[in-house]
PDB file of C-alpha atoms and ligand atoms in Angstrom:
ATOM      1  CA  UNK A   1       1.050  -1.955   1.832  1.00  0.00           C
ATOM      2  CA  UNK A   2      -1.829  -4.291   2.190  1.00  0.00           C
ATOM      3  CA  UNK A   3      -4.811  -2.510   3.818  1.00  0.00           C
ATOM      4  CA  UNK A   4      -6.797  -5.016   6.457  1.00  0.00           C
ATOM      5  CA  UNK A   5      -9.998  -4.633   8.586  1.00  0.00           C
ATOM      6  CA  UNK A   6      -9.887  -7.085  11.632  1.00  0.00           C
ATOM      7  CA  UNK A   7     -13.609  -7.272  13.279  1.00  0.00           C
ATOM      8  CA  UNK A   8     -13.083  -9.160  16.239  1.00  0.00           C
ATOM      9  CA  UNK A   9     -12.218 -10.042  20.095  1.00  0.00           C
ATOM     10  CA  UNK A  10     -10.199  -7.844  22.551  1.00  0.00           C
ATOM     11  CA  UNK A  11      -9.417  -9.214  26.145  1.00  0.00           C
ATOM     12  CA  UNK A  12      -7.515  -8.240  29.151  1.00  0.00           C
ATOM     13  CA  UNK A  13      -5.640 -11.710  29.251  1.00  0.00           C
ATOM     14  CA  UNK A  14      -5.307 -12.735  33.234  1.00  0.00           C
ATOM     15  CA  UNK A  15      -1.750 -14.599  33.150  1.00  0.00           C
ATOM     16  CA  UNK A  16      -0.652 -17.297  35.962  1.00  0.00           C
ATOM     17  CA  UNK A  17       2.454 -18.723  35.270  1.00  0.00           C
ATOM     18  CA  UNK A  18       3.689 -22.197  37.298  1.00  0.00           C
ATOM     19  CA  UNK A  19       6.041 -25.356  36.836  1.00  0.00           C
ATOM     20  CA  UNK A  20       2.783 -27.474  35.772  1.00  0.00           C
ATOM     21  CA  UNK A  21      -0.844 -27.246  35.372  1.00  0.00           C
ATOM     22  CA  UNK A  22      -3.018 -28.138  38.488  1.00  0.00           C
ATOM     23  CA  UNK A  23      -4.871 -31.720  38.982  1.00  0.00           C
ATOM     24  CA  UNK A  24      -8.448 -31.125  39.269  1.00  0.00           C
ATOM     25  CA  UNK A  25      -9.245 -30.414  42.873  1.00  0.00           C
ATOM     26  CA  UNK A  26      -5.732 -29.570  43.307  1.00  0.00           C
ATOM     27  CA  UNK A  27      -4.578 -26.307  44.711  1.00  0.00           C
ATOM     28  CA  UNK A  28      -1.097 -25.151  43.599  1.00  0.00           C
ATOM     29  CA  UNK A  29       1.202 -22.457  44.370  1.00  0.00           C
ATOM     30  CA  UNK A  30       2.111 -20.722  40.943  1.00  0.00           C
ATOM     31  CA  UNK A  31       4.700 -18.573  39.892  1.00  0.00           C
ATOM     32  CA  UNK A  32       4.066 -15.432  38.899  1.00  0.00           C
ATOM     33  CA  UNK A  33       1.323 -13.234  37.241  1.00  0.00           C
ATOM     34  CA  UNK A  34       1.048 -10.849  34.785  1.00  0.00           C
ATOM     35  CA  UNK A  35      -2.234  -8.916  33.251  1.00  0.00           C
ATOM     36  CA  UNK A  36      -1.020  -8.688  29.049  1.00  0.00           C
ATOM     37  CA  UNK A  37      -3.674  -7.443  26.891  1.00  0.00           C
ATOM     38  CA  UNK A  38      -4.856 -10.076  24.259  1.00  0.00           C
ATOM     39  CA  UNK A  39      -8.095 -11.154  22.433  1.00  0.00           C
ATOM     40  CA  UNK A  40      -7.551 -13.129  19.444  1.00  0.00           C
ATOM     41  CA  UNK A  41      -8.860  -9.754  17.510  1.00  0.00           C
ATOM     42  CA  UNK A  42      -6.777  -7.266  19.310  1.00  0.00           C
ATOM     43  CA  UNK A  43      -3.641 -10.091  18.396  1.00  0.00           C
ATOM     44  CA  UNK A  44      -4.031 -10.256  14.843  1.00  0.00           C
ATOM     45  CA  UNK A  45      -4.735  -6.619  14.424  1.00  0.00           C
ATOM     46  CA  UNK A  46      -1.140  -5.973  15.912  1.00  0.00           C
ATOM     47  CA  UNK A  47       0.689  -8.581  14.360  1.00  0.00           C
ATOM     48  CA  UNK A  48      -0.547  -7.161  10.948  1.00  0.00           C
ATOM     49  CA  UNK A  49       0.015  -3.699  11.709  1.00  0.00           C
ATOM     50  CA  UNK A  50       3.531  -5.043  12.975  1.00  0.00           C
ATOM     51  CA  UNK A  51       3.919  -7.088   9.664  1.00  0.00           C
ATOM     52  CA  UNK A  52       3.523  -4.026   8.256  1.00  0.00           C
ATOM     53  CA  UNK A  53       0.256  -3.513   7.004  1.00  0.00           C
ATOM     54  CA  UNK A  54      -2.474  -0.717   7.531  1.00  0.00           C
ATOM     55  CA  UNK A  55      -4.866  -2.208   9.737  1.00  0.00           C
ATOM     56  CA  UNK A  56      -8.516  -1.207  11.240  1.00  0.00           C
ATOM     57  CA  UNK A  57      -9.888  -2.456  14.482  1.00  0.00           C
ATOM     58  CA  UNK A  58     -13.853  -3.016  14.413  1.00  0.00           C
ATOM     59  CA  UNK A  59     -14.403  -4.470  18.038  1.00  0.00           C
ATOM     60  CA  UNK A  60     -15.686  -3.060  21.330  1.00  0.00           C
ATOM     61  CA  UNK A  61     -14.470  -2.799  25.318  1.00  0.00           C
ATOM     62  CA  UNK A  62     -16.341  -2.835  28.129  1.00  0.00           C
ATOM     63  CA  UNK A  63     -16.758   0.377  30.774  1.00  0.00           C
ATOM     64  CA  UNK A  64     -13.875  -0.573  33.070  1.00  0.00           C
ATOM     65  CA  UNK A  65     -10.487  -0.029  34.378  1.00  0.00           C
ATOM     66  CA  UNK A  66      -8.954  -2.481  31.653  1.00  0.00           C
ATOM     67  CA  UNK A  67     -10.935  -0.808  28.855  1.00  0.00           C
ATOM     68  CA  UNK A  68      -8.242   2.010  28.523  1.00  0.00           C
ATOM     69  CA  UNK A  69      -5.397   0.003  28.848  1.00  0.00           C
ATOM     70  CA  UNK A  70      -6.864  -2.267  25.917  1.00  0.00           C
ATOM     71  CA  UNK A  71      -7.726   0.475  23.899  1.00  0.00           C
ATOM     72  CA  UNK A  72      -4.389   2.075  24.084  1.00  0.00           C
ATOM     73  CA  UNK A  73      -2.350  -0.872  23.484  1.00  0.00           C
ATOM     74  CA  UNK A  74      -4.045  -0.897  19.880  1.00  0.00           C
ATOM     75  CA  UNK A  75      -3.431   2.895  19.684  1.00  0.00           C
ATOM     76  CA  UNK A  76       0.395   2.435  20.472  1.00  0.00           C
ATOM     77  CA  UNK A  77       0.835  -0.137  18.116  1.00  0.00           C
ATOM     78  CA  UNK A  78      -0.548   1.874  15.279  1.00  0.00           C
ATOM     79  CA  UNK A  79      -3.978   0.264  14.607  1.00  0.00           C
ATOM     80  CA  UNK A  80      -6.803   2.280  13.730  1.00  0.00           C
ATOM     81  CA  UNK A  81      -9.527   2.696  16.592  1.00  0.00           C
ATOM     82  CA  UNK A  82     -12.287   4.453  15.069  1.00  0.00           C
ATOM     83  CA  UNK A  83     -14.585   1.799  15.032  1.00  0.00           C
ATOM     84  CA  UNK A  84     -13.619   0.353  18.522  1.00  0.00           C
ATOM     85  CA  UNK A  85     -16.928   1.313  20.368  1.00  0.00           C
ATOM     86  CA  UNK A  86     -17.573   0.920  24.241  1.00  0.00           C
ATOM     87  CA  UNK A  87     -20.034  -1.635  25.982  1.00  0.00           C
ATOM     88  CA  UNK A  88     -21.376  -1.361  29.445  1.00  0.00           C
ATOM     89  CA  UNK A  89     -20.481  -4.264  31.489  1.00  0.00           C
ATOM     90  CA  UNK A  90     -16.929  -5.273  31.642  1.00  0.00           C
ATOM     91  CA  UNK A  91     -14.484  -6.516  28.881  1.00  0.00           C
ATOM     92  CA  UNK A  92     -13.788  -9.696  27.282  1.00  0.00           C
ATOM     93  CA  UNK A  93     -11.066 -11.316  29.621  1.00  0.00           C
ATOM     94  CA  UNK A  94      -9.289 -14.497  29.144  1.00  0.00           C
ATOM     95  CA  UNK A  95      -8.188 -16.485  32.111  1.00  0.00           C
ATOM     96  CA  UNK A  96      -4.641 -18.268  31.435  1.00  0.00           C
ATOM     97  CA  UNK A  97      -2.383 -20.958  32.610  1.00  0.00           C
ATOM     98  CA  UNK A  98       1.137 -21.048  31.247  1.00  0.00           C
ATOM     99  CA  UNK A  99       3.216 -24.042  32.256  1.00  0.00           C
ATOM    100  CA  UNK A 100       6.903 -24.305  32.097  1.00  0.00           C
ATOM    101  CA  UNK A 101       7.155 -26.017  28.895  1.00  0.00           C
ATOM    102  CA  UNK A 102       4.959 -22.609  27.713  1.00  0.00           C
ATOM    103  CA  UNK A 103       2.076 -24.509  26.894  1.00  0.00           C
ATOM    104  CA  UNK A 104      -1.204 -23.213  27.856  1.00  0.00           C
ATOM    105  CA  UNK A 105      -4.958 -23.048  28.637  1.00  0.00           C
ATOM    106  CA  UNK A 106      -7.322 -20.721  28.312  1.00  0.00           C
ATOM    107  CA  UNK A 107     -11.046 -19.809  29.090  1.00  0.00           C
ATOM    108  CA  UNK A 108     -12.340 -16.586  27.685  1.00  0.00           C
ATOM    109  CA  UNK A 109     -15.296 -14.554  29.219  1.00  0.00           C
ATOM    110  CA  UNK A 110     -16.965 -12.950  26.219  1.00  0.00           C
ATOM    111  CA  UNK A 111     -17.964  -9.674  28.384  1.00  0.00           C
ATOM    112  CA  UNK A 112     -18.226  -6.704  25.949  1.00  0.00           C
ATOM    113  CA  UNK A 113     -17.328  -8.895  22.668  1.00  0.00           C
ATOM    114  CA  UNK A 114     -20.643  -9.836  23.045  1.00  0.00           C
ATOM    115  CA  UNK A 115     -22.373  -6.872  22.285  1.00  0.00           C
ATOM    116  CA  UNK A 116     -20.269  -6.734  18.649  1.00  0.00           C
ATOM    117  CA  UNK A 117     -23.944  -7.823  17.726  1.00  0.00           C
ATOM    118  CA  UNK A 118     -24.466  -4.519  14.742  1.00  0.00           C
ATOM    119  CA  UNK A 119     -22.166  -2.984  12.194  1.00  0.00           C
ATOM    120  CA  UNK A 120     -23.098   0.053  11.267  1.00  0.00           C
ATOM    121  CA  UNK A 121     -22.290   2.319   8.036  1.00  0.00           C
ATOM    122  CA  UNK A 122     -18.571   3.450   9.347  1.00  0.00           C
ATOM    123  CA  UNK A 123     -17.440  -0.054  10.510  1.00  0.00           C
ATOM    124  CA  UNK A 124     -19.292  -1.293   6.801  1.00  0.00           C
ATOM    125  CA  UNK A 125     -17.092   1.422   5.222  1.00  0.00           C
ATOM    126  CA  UNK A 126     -13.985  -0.137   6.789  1.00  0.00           C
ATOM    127  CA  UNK A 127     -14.289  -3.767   5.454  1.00  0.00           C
ATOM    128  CA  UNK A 128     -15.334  -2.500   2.198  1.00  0.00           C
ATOM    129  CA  UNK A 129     -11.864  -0.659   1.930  1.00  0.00           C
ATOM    130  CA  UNK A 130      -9.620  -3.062   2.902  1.00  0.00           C
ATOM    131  CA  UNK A 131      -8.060  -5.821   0.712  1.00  0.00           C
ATOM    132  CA  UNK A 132      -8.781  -8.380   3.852  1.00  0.00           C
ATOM    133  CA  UNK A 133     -11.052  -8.811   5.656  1.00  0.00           C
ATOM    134  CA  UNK A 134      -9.720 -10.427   8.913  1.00  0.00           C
ATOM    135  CA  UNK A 135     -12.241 -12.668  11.470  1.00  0.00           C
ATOM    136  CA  UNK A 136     -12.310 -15.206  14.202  1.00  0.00           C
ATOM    137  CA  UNK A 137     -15.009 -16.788  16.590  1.00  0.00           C
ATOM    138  CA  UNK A 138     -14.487 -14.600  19.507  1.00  0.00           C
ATOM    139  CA  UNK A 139     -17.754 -12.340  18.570  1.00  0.00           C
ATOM    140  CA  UNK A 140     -20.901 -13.504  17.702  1.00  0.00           C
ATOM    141  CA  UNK A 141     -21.261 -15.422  14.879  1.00  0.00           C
ATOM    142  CA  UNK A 142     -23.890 -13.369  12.880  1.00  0.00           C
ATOM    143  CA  UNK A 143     -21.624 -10.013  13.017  1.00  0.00           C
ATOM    144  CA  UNK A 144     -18.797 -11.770  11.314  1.00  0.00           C
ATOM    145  CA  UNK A 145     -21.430 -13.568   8.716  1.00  0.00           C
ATOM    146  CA  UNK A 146     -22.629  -9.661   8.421  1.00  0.00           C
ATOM    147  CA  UNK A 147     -18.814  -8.753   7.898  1.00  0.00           C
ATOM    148  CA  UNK A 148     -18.283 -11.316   5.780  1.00  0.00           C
ATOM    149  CA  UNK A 149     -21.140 -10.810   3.570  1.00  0.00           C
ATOM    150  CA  UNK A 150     -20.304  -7.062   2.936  1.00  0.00           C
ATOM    151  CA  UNK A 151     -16.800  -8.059   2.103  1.00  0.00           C
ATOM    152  CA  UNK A 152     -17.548 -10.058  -0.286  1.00  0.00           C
ATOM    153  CA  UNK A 153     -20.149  -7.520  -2.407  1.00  0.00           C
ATOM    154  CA  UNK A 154     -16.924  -4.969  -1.542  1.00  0.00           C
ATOM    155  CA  UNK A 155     -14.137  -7.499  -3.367  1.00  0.00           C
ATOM    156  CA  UNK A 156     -12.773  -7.986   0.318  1.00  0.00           C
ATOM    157  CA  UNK A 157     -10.779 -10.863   0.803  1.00  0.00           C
ATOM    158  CA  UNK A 158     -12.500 -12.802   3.801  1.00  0.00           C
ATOM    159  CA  UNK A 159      -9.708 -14.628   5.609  1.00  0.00           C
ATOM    160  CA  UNK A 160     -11.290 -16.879   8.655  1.00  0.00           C
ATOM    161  CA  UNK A 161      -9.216 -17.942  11.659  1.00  0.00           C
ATOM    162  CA  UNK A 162     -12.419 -20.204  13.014  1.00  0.00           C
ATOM    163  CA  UNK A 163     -11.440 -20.658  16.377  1.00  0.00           C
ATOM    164  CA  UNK A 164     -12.440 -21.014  19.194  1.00  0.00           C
ATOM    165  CA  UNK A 165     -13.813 -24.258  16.378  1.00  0.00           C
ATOM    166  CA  UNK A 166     -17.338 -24.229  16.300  1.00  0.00           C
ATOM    167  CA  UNK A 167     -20.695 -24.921  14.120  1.00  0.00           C
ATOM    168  CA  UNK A 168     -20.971 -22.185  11.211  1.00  0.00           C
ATOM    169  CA  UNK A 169     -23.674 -21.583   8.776  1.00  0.00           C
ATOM    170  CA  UNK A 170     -23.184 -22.713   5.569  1.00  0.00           C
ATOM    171  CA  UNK A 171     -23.168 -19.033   4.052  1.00  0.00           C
ATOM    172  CA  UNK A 172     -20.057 -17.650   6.139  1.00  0.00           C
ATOM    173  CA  UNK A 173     -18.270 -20.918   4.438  1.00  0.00           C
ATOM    174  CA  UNK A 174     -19.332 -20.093   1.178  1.00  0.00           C
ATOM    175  CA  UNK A 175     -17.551 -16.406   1.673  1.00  0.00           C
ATOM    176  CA  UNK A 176     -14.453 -17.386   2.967  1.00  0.00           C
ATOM    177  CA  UNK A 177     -11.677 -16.783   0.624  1.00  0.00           C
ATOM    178  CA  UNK A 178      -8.663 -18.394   3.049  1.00  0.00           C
ATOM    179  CA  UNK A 179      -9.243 -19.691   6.124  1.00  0.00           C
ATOM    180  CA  UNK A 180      -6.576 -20.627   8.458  1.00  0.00           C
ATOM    181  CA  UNK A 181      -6.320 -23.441  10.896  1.00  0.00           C
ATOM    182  CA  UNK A 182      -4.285 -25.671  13.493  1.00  0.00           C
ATOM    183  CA  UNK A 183      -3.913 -29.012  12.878  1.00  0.00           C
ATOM    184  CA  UNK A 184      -6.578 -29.816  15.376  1.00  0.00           C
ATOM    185  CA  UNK A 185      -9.119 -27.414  13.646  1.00  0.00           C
ATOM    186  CA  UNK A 186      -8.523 -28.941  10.389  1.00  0.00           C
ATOM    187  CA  UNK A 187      -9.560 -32.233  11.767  1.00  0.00           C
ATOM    188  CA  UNK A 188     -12.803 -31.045  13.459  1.00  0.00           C
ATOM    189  CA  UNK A 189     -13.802 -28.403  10.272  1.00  0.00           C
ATOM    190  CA  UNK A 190     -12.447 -30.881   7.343  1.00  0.00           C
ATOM    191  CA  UNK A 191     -15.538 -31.046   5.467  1.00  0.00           C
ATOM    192  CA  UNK A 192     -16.487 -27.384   5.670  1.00  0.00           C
ATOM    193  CA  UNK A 193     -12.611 -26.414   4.910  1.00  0.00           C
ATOM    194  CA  UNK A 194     -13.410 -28.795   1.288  1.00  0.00           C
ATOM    195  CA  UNK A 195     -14.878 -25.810   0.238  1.00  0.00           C
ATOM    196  CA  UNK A 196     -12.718 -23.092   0.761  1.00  0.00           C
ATOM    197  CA  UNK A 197     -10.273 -22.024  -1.770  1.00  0.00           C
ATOM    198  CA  UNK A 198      -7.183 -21.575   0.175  1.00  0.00           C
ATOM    199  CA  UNK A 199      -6.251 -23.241   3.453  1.00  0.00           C
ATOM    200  CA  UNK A 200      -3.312 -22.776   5.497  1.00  0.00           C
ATOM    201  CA  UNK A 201      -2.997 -25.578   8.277  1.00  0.00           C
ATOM    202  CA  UNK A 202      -0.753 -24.317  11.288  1.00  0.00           C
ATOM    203  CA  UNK A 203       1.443 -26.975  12.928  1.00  0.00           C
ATOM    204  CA  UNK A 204       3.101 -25.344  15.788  1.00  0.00           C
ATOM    205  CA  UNK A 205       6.951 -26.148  15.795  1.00  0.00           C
ATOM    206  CA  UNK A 206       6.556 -28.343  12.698  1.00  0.00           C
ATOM    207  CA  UNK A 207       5.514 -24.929  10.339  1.00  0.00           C
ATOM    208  CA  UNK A 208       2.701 -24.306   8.270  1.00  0.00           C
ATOM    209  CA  UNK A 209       1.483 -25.651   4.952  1.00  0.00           C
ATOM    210  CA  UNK A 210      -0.763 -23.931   2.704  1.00  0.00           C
ATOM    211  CA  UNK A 211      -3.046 -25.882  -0.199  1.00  0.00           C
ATOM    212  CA  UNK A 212      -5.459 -24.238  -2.576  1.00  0.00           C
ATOM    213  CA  UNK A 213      -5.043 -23.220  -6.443  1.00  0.00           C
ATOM    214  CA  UNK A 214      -1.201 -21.752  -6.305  1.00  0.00           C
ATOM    215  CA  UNK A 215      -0.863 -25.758  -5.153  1.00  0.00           C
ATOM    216  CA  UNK A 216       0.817 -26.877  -2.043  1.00  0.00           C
ATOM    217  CA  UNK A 217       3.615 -24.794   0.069  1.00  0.00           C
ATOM    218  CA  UNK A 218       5.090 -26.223   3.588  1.00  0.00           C
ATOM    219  CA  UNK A 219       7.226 -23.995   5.626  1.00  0.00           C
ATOM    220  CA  UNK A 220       9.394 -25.955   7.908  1.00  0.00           C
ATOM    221  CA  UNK A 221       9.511 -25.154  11.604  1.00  0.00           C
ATOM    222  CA  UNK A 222      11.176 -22.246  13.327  1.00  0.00           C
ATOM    223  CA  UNK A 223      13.878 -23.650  15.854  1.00  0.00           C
ATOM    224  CA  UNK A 224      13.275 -20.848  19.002  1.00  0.00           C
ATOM    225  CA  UNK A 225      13.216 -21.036  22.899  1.00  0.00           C
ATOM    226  CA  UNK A 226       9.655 -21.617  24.175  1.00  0.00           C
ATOM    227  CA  UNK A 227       8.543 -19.316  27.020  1.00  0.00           C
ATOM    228  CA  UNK A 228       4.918 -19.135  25.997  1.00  0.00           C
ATOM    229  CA  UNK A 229       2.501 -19.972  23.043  1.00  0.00           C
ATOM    230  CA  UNK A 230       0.203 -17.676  23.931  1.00  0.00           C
ATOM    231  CA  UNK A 231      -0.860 -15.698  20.981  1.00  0.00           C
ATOM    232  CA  UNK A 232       1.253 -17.516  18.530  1.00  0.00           C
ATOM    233  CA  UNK A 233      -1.360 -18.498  16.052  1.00  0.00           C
ATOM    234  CA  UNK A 234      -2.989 -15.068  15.953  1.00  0.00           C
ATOM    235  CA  UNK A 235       0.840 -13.776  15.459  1.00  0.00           C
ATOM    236  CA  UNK A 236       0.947 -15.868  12.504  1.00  0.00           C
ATOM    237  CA  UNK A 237      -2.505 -15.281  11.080  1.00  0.00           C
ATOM    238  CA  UNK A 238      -2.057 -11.581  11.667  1.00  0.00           C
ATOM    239  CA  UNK A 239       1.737 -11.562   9.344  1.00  0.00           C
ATOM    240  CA  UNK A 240      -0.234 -13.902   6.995  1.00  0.00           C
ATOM    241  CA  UNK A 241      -2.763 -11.435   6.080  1.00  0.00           C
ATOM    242  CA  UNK A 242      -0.468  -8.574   6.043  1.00  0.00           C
ATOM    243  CA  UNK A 243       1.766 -10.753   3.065  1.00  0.00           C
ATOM    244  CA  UNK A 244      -0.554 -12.334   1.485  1.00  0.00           C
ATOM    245  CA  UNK A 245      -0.309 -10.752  -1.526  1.00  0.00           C
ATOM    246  CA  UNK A 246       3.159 -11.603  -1.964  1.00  0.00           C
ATOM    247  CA  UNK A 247       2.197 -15.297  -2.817  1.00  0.00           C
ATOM    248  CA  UNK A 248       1.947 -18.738  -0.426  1.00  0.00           C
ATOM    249  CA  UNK A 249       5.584 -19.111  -0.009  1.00  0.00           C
ATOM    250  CA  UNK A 250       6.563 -15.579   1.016  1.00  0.00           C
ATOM    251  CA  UNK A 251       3.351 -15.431   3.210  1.00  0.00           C
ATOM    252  CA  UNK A 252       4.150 -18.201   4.985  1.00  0.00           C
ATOM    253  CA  UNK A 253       7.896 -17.789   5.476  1.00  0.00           C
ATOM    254  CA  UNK A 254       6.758 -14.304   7.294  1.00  0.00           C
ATOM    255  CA  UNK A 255       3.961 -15.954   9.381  1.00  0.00           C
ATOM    256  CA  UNK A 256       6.273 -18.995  10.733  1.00  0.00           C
ATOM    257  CA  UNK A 257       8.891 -16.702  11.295  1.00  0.00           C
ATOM    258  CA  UNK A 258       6.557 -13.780  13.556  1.00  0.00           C
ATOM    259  CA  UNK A 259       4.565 -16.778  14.895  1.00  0.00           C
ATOM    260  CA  UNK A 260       7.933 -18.737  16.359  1.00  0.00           C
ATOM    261  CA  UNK A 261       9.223 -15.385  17.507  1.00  0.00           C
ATOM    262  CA  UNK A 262       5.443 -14.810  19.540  1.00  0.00           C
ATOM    263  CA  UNK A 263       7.051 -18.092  21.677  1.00  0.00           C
ATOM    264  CA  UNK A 264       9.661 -15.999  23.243  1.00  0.00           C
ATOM    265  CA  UNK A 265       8.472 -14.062  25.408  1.00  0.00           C
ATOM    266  CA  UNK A 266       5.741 -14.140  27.847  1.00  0.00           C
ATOM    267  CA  UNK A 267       1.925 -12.654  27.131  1.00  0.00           C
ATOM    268  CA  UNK A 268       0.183 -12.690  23.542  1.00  0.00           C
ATOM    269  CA  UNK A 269       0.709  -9.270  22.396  1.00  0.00           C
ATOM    270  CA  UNK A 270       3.392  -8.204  24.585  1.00  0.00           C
ATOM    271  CA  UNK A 271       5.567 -10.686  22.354  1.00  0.00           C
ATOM    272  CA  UNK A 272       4.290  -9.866  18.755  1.00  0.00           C
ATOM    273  CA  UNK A 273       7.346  -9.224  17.421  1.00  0.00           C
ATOM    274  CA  UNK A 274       8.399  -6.348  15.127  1.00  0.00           C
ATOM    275  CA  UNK A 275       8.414  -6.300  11.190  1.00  0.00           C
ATOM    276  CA  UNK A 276      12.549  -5.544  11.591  1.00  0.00           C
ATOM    277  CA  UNK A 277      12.416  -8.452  14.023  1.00  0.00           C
ATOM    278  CA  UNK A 278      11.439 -10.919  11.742  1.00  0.00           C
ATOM    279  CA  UNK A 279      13.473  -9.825   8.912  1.00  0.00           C
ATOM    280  CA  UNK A 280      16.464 -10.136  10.641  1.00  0.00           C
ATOM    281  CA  UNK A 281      14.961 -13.805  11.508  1.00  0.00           C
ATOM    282  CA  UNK A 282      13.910 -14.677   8.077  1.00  0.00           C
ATOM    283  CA  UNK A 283      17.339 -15.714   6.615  1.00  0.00           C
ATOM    284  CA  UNK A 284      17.740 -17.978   9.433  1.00  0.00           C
ATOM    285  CA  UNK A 285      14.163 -19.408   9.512  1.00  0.00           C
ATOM    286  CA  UNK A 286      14.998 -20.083   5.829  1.00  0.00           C
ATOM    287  CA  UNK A 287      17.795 -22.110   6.177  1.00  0.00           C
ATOM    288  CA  UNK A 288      16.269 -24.688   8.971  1.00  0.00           C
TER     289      UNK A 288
HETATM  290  O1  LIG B 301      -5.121 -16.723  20.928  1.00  0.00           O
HETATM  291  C1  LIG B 301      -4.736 -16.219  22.171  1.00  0.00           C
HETATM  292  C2  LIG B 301      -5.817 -15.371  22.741  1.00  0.00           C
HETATM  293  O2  LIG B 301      -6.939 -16.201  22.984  1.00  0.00           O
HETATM  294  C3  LIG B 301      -5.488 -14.740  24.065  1.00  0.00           C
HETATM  295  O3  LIG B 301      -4.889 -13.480  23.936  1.00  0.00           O
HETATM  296  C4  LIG B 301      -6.827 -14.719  24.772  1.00  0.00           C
HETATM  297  O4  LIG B 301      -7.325 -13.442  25.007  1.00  0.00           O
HETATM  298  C5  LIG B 301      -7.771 -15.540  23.898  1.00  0.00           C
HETATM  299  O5  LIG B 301      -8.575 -14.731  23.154  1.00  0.00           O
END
């Protein structure tokens, strides 16, 4: 059982759902709405617990009403909380607009992610015992470099899901081990991605492909019904890291699978499907 430390986001995710997306100036009457809790952090944490893996939460809430609710839904799922600390203020929230072809968009208020700003000897102790070390861009940049670098005096694996894409120092490039991308990320990081040893490039319904020394995989498309994308990538990246010791091929056949599955059913972690969930997908996914 692969052993993973995610540092990273958690957010109460604020969910409007409605035929299409307003026009700017536009007022709109929507459809529904729904308050899931999601953070690209929290995500991955539960899809890799879900994949199967032992998995560590380093991340913080704020001092509100959702802070429980976000806490617990990592506690249910099996993810370790020790290291979850509390922030005064409130915490992280994403706002997000899910039209009927389950497309979405999203703005994120940081709000207790924020003050991720210090690791400290326990949350240290955590990446240096895990095989992978798993990070996006929802926290400040400097605590994942700090993650990173530990990891990589440890023998962590550093897998980096850059995204929200931004700017990075050259250093946190230089310790990425895998980092893993949409196609549109790709694009906007290709020169930084030249030097990291494994990438995996996400494609939405066309699959995955992976390059780096084990050569070049592709993983074909899931065929599913689309409610909502929401959380999809960080369903993948999550099953990734939890099978990435079984090789490229197996890896990704478990990350397209979960990450289609994610697009069933409304709300990012609310739809992270189970590891027997995907197995009894996998033969199928296999055979598009
Ligand atoms: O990747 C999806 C996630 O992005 C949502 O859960 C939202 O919280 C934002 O972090």
């Amino acid at each position: 059982m692969a052993r993973i430390a995610v540092v990273g986001s958690i957010n109460m995710d604020l969910v409007t759902t409605t035929g299409r997306r307003p026009e700017p100036g536009e007022t709109l009457l929507g459809r529904d709405f729904e308050m899931v809790p999601g953070g690209k952090g929290s995500n991955q944490a539960i899809a890799a617990r879900r994949a199967g893996a032992e998995v560590e939460f380093v991340g913080a809430v704020g001092a509100d009403l959702f802070a429980p609710v976000l806490r617990q839904v990592l506690d249910d799922a099996g993810v370790g909380t020790r290291q979850l600390r509390s922030a005064p203020g409130p915490s992280g929230v994403a706002s997000i607009v899910v039209d009927e072809t389950g497309e979405n968009t999203i703005i994120v208020i940081e709000g207790a992610n924020a003050a991720l700003t210090e690791l400290g000897p326990a949350d240290l102790a955590a990446v240096a015992a895990a095989d992978i070390l798993l990070c996006q861009l929802e926290i400040p940049v400097p605590t994942v470099l700090a993650a990173a670098r530990h990891a990589r005096v440890a023998g962590t694996t550093v897998l980096l899901n850059p995204s929200p894409a931004q700017d990075l120092p050259a250093e946190l490039w230089s310790a990425v081990d895998i980092a893993v991308v949409n196609a549109g990320e790709a694009e906007r990081l290709a020169a930084p991605l030249n030097s990291v040893a494994h990438v995996v490039v996400t494609r939405g319904a066309a699959g995955a492909e992976y390059r780096g020394p084990e050569g070049e995989v592709t993983h074909p498309g899931v065929r599913v019904e689309v409610v909502d994308t929401t959380g999809a990538g960080d369903t993948f990246t999550g099953a990734l890291a939890a099978h990435w010791h079984e090789g490229p091929a197996a890896a990704l056949a478990w990350a397209c699978t979960a990450g289609a599955l994610a697009t069933t059913k409304l709300g990012a972690s609310a739809a992270i499907p189970s590891r027997a969930e995907v197995e009894s997908a996998l033969p199928r996914a296999q055979r598009n």
